[in-house]
Amino acid sequence: MCGILGIVAAQPAAPELQQARLAAMAARLFHRGPDAEGFYCQGVVGLGHRRLSIIDLEGGAQPMQTPDGALCVTFNGEIFNFVELRQSLQTKGYEFASHSDTEVILHLYREYGLGFANYLNGQFAIGLWDNNQQQLILVRDRVGICPLYYYADAEQFIFASEIKALAPVLPQRLELNPAALDDIFTGWTCLPPQTIFQHIYQLQAGEMLVVKNPQQVTRQFYWQLDYPQHSAQYDGRAEAELVDELHHLLTDATAIRLRSDVPIGAYLSGGLDSSILVALMHRQIKDQLHTFSLGFTDPALDESAFQDRVVQYLGTQHSRRMIDYGQIAQALVKTIWHTESPILRTAPVPMGLLSQWVQQQGYKVVLTGEGADEVLGGYDIFKEAKVRQFWARQPASRWRPHLLTRLYPYMELPKGDASVYLKRFFGVGLETPELLWHSHLPRWQTTSKAKLFFSDDFVAGLHNSFEDKIQALFPPQAAHWHSFNRAQYLEINTLMSGYLLNSQGDRMLTQHSIEGRFPFLDHRLMEFANRLPPKYKMKAMREKYLLRAMAKRYLPADISLRHKQPYRAPNVAASQDALFNSDLADYLSVATCQRWGVFAPSKVGFLLQKARAAKALNTSEAQALTGILTTHILLDQFCSHRI
Amino acid sequence: MTANSAREQLRQFILNNYLFTDEQSALADDASFLDNGILDSMGILELIDFLDETFNVKVAGDELVPENLDSINSVLKFLATKN
């Protein structure tokens, strides 16, 4: 990963002044690209780049111009099919001066204009200046792997890979966006184009912006997820053929993600997704593959035994970093500097500690299994939604809701007639199964309980409708999609894009200059998966059915048939030491609550009292405590002064 | 133990631990714990522990129904039958 930034000013600026502003922005992105820095200033435009050198170490410097100076690009990410695109462009007469994927972008734009993004297979945030048209084109990859933010007023349009890089050239200090906080306290992530800061926006996944001047910006989507609208549109091939196709696509998606001029490692959680990925990599890499994982001192969360089994079977060189509550408490403040967002559980922190571990061992790139659960149907929320749809067909049934207890065997329910309680906890929306976001209602209801801690003044000033924004995320044809596909769409466009790939993904990787690559998010594989009949994603209650069928070719049954275990990490909300005996305690004090006015000090006091009484906090309470803590950390770091 | 003191202790337990407030008006005596999202499944189990620890009342499996445990009034009514 690299860091990109740029300015389009309303009036031409003196080059030295423009470069000084770009340099101030670039300094904030050093961690994303410590290997080199570059700038381009021309009239109203300035582009900057911080480089993490991975492909064409000698020839890939950026910003990169065409020889005639008509085009200039700053680019974060990877174009994995650059070899094929390069060959194709060469047959059309284009000449290349480097072996980098960056140069491919320039020629591709010249050949196809704004349609160029459709040809890219990769993860990217691109800023491309067209000097002839006097326009800046900003593009973000199809699922939002690479972040891209912007701000505009009458004087300037500025963009960067992270919000902190915009700050030095903003006219004012950053301010909290209350509606975005309300979104996070509902669905874990704020909904694009908003961000947690007022007036700062993000490009959405699959979106392109054309900036003629700071006040003239047009937007379009070059790619969006789509699903069949009736059963005849699903892929009707036999199961064996579908397994072959998945095998072919995943093998190629992995192969092109191994293109690199530096060594590549892999994250290995011990679950199905990373295990199958490591198995595929193992066949394609000649040297011994290095795998990395997290282990937790809390045995309830630790998956070391499963990791060891895969390592033993595949013979990788494996490194594990053990994590305890103290390490998480210690790294939390720095983590929020990188997430640029409050978080409701501290699971991103260990991912940051893991990327540090990878960096210390000399690696810059890792492949991970991220995306398989969303694309191929692995999450419990999909099972839960399936049961709730089944139950909604006979809402009076007493036994249908009991399927939920099989799904959540650890859920503690009062004895007696549990169906009454299940109906209260999971029956939300039982009468409206056609609702586009029906699948996510119980999760949002649980998370929203954290809003109980908002202060009266904060609530009085809040104008937000999370559900209106969710409605706007769906295209009109979604009304005809299968309920399973709607749940997938929502999960990919909210939690995956905004949280898993961002707060827990890119930000935790790039803080230690590591690039993550995600074969399961290859758009060819996603388009294939979108056409799969839902039964091949979840057969009865068996998740990722087709992937398991494929995995049998590579892995023994105890690995390929292992049930999904969600990534769970120690949460500071469960640690008395972290809450009361560390530097974090100040962020939960009455004074801090009063200073920011977002949370009611008395309510936070009762919550802390409950935590101090050593009673286990329930899910909503733990999320609330983590949310309050990290909101205050964010405000202190970003909003208390000009950064 | 008077009915009033039991009501007070129960109110305080629910207010402090689930509504995180001392504001008496935040909880009506007939407000449903489940319909208003005040208690989840774990909360119900904690309420059962509280009744045992505070009032020495054991709740049998067949008594675990919302009619007995879903509001201040219903819990007090249930306690009265146990006493």
XYZ file of C-alpha atoms in Angstrom, chain A residues 61-371:
311
model
C 8.237 6.254 -8.888
C 5.140 8.446 -8.570
C 3.409 10.714 -9.385
C 4.048 9.331 -12.870
C 3.498 11.329 -16.085
C 3.119 10.353 -19.707
C 6.109 11.510 -21.795
C 4.041 14.316 -23.344
C 3.008 15.565 -19.910
C -0.686 15.292 -20.740
C -1.488 12.866 -17.935
C -0.181 12.389 -14.415
C -1.219 9.780 -11.865
C -0.808 9.148 -8.147
C -1.906 5.685 -7.206
C -2.268 3.563 -4.070
C -2.734 -0.174 -4.411
C -2.123 -2.845 -6.990
C -3.410 -3.624 -10.473
C -3.010 -7.405 -10.424
C -3.795 -7.906 -14.115
C -1.250 -5.306 -15.222
C 0.758 -7.920 -17.124
C -2.209 -8.777 -19.372
C -3.272 -5.140 -19.711
C 0.256 -4.157 -20.675
C 0.373 -6.803 -23.405
C -2.997 -5.723 -24.713
C -1.973 -2.051 -24.810
C 1.317 -2.919 -26.519
C -0.585 -4.577 -29.345
C -2.427 -1.276 -29.756
C 0.903 0.556 -30.158
C 1.533 1.858 -26.632
C 5.155 1.951 -25.493
C 6.170 1.432 -21.905
C 9.151 2.972 -20.131
C 8.779 0.951 -16.913
C 7.567 -2.427 -15.710
C 5.191 -0.977 -13.151
C 1.422 -1.311 -12.915
C 1.192 2.470 -12.525
C 2.174 3.145 -16.124
C -0.593 0.804 -17.289
C -3.172 3.105 -15.681
C -1.964 6.101 -17.710
C -2.149 4.320 -21.057
C -5.400 2.605 -20.194
C -7.021 5.975 -19.487
C -5.700 7.361 -22.758
C -7.171 4.413 -24.637
C -10.538 4.078 -22.887
C -11.185 7.423 -21.212
C -13.348 7.250 -18.083
C -14.188 3.624 -18.896
C -10.616 2.602 -17.998
C -11.532 1.532 -14.447
C -13.649 -1.339 -15.774
C -10.493 -3.031 -17.041
C -8.675 -2.988 -13.720
C -8.538 -6.092 -11.546
C -7.135 -4.975 -8.250
C -7.317 -2.831 -5.165
C -6.753 0.829 -5.751
C -7.302 4.482 -4.984
C -6.280 6.563 -7.996
C -5.900 10.284 -8.588
C -5.325 10.997 -12.289
C -4.859 14.509 -13.684
C -5.838 15.045 -17.333
C -4.033 18.210 -18.344
C -5.806 18.532 -21.700
C -9.279 18.222 -20.198
C -8.177 20.068 -17.053
C -9.890 17.502 -14.864
C -8.979 15.243 -11.975
C -10.340 11.694 -11.957
C -10.577 9.947 -8.596
C -11.381 6.238 -8.501
C -11.780 3.742 -5.688
C -11.700 -0.040 -6.115
C -14.856 -2.119 -6.359
C -15.220 -3.120 -2.711
C -13.397 -0.351 -0.865
C -10.075 -2.001 0.012
C -8.082 1.223 -0.460
C -9.436 4.288 1.375
C -9.926 7.676 -0.314
C -11.237 10.857 1.343
C -11.914 14.381 0.138
C -12.976 17.867 1.145
C -14.194 20.718 -1.066
C -14.974 24.406 -0.654
C -14.925 27.411 -3.011
C -11.112 27.595 -2.908
C -9.935 24.018 -3.136
C -10.748 20.348 -3.634
C -8.358 18.148 -1.649
C -8.068 14.376 -1.411
C -5.923 11.855 0.474
C -5.693 8.218 1.543
C -6.355 9.177 5.151
C -8.240 12.029 6.782
C -5.261 13.097 8.874
C -3.465 14.049 5.646
C -6.248 16.488 4.729
C -5.998 18.250 8.070
C -2.917 20.448 7.412
C -4.662 22.245 4.521
C -8.193 22.435 5.930
C -9.456 25.925 6.776
C -10.608 24.789 10.205
C -10.068 22.052 12.764
C -11.862 18.726 12.367
C -15.281 18.459 14.024
C -17.316 15.425 14.974
C -20.168 14.490 12.654
C -22.950 13.493 15.090
C -24.968 11.624 12.433
C -21.944 9.470 11.595
C -21.436 8.607 15.264
C -25.104 7.633 15.404
C -24.507 5.372 12.370
C -21.534 3.713 14.061
C -23.551 3.188 17.236
C -26.133 1.397 15.070
C -24.266 -0.559 12.416
C -20.583 -0.384 13.468
C -19.610 1.917 10.616
C -20.724 5.257 9.256
C -22.400 5.129 5.887
C -20.624 6.649 2.891
C -20.131 9.259 1.625
C -20.132 10.563 5.190
C -17.238 10.148 7.602
C -16.972 10.642 11.337
C -15.840 14.226 10.672
C -18.093 16.977 9.349
C -17.422 18.154 5.770
C -15.011 15.257 5.110
C -16.328 12.679 2.647
C -15.193 9.336 1.272
C -15.503 7.840 -2.173
C -17.743 4.818 -2.091
C -16.614 1.414 -3.267
C -16.789 1.266 -7.070
C -17.178 5.019 -7.394
C -15.483 7.554 -9.692
C -15.396 11.329 -9.238
C -14.542 13.814 -11.979
C -13.368 17.139 -10.592
C -13.380 20.041 -13.067
C -12.871 22.593 -10.323
C -13.577 22.644 -6.568
C -17.226 23.489 -7.180
C -17.855 21.228 -10.161
C -17.661 17.579 -9.186
C -19.591 14.773 -10.873
C -19.855 11.209 -9.581
C -20.659 7.866 -11.101
C -20.385 4.179 -10.240
C -18.361 2.063 -12.668
C -19.231 -1.172 -10.790
C -21.858 -2.272 -8.294
C -22.802 -5.589 -6.771
C -25.781 -7.190 -8.462
C -27.702 -10.426 -7.941
C -30.271 -12.431 -9.939
C -33.826 -11.108 -9.849
C -35.453 -14.469 -10.416
C -34.416 -18.102 -10.179
C -33.799 -18.538 -13.928
C -30.930 -16.052 -13.710
C -28.947 -18.192 -11.257
C -26.079 -20.299 -12.546
C -27.803 -23.575 -13.426
C -24.726 -25.743 -13.854
C -24.253 -28.956 -11.899
C -22.510 -28.805 -8.543
C -19.318 -30.464 -9.811
C -18.970 -27.867 -12.574
C -19.498 -25.048 -10.107
C -16.810 -26.449 -7.823
C -14.441 -26.593 -10.815
C -15.227 -22.996 -11.713
C -14.701 -21.789 -8.155
C -11.436 -23.699 -8.060
C -10.273 -22.126 -11.298
C -11.242 -18.585 -10.250
C -9.736 -18.780 -6.783
C -6.531 -20.325 -8.110
C -6.124 -17.522 -10.641
C -7.167 -14.813 -8.154
C -4.436 -16.096 -5.855
C -1.873 -16.442 -8.641
C -2.158 -12.845 -9.852
C -1.978 -11.651 -6.230
C 1.409 -13.324 -5.909
C 2.854 -10.894 -8.473
C 5.451 -8.952 -6.563
C 9.128 -8.073 -6.521
C 9.311 -8.643 -2.760
C 8.495 -11.816 -0.768
C 4.864 -12.489 0.150
C 3.527 -14.111 3.318
C 0.049 -15.081 4.458
C -2.205 -14.683 7.476
C -3.357 -18.020 8.830
C -6.208 -17.944 11.347
C -6.733 -21.700 11.322
C -10.184 -21.375 9.753
C -11.292 -22.668 6.367
C -10.717 -19.485 4.324
C -7.108 -18.802 5.215
C -6.319 -22.529 5.203
C -7.523 -23.031 1.631
C -5.702 -19.885 0.584
C -2.439 -21.016 2.137
C -2.893 -24.413 0.485
C -3.273 -22.713 -2.915
C -0.287 -20.430 -2.301
C 1.783 -23.371 -1.128
C 1.380 -24.971 -4.562
C 2.328 -21.803 -6.402
C 5.322 -20.574 -4.385
C 8.641 -22.361 -4.828
C 10.231 -21.209 -1.552
C 8.854 -22.158 1.824
C 5.797 -20.060 2.570
C 5.876 -17.918 5.702
C 2.551 -17.736 7.572
C 1.626 -15.431 10.436
C -1.069 -15.623 13.057
C -2.384 -14.249 16.308
C -2.703 -16.233 19.489
C -4.494 -15.065 22.611
C -3.512 -15.737 26.213
C -7.233 -16.036 26.948
C -7.855 -19.694 26.008
C -11.520 -19.012 25.204
C -10.397 -16.938 22.217
C -7.245 -18.752 21.159
C -7.144 -20.767 17.907
C -3.496 -21.840 18.068
C -4.289 -25.553 17.984
C -6.182 -25.172 14.697
C -3.367 -23.087 13.236
C -0.801 -25.694 14.277
C -2.808 -28.393 12.536
C -2.740 -26.513 9.209
C 0.939 -25.633 9.612
C 1.743 -29.268 10.317
C -0.237 -30.414 7.288
C 1.136 -27.864 4.808
C 4.615 -27.415 6.262
C 4.759 -23.626 6.291
C 7.230 -21.601 8.298
C 4.929 -20.159 10.932
C 5.191 -17.228 13.358
C 2.575 -16.514 16.010
C 2.244 -13.393 18.104
C 0.584 -13.927 21.484
C -1.653 -11.097 22.697
C -3.051 -10.283 26.137
C -5.375 -7.586 27.470
C -2.482 -5.363 28.576
C -1.041 -5.124 25.076
C -4.440 -4.127 23.713
C -4.913 -1.409 26.327
C -1.422 -0.107 25.624
C -1.910 0.083 21.853
C -5.472 1.433 21.822
C -4.747 5.169 21.611
C -2.365 4.692 18.692
C -4.864 2.354 17.039
C -7.565 5.040 17.040
C -5.109 7.481 15.454
C -5.018 5.025 12.576
C -8.660 3.905 12.423
C -9.806 7.555 12.374
C -13.074 6.227 13.739
C -14.550 5.084 17.029
C -14.813 1.293 17.250
C -17.262 -0.819 19.234
C -14.880 -3.609 20.035
C -11.112 -3.569 20.186
C -10.596 -6.433 17.713
C -8.620 -4.207 15.283
C -5.843 -3.721 17.866
C -4.393 -7.239 17.603
C -4.455 -6.928 13.810
C -2.214 -3.861 14.161
C 0.108 -5.760 16.485
C 0.213 -8.600 13.944
C 1.211 -6.288 11.082
C 4.013 -4.914 13.291
C 5.162 -8.507 13.820
C 5.130 -9.117 10.056
C 7.089 -5.929 9.398
C 9.713 -6.871 11.980
C 10.316 -10.088 10.068
C 11.039 -8.255 6.848
C 7.789 -8.732 4.958
C 5.757 -6.069 3.130
C 2.891 -8.103 1.662
C 0.467 -10.698 3.037
C -2.476 -12.526 1.504
C -5.508 -13.012 3.731
C -8.841 -14.846 3.541
C -10.873 -11.683 4.107
C -14.088 -11.560 2.093
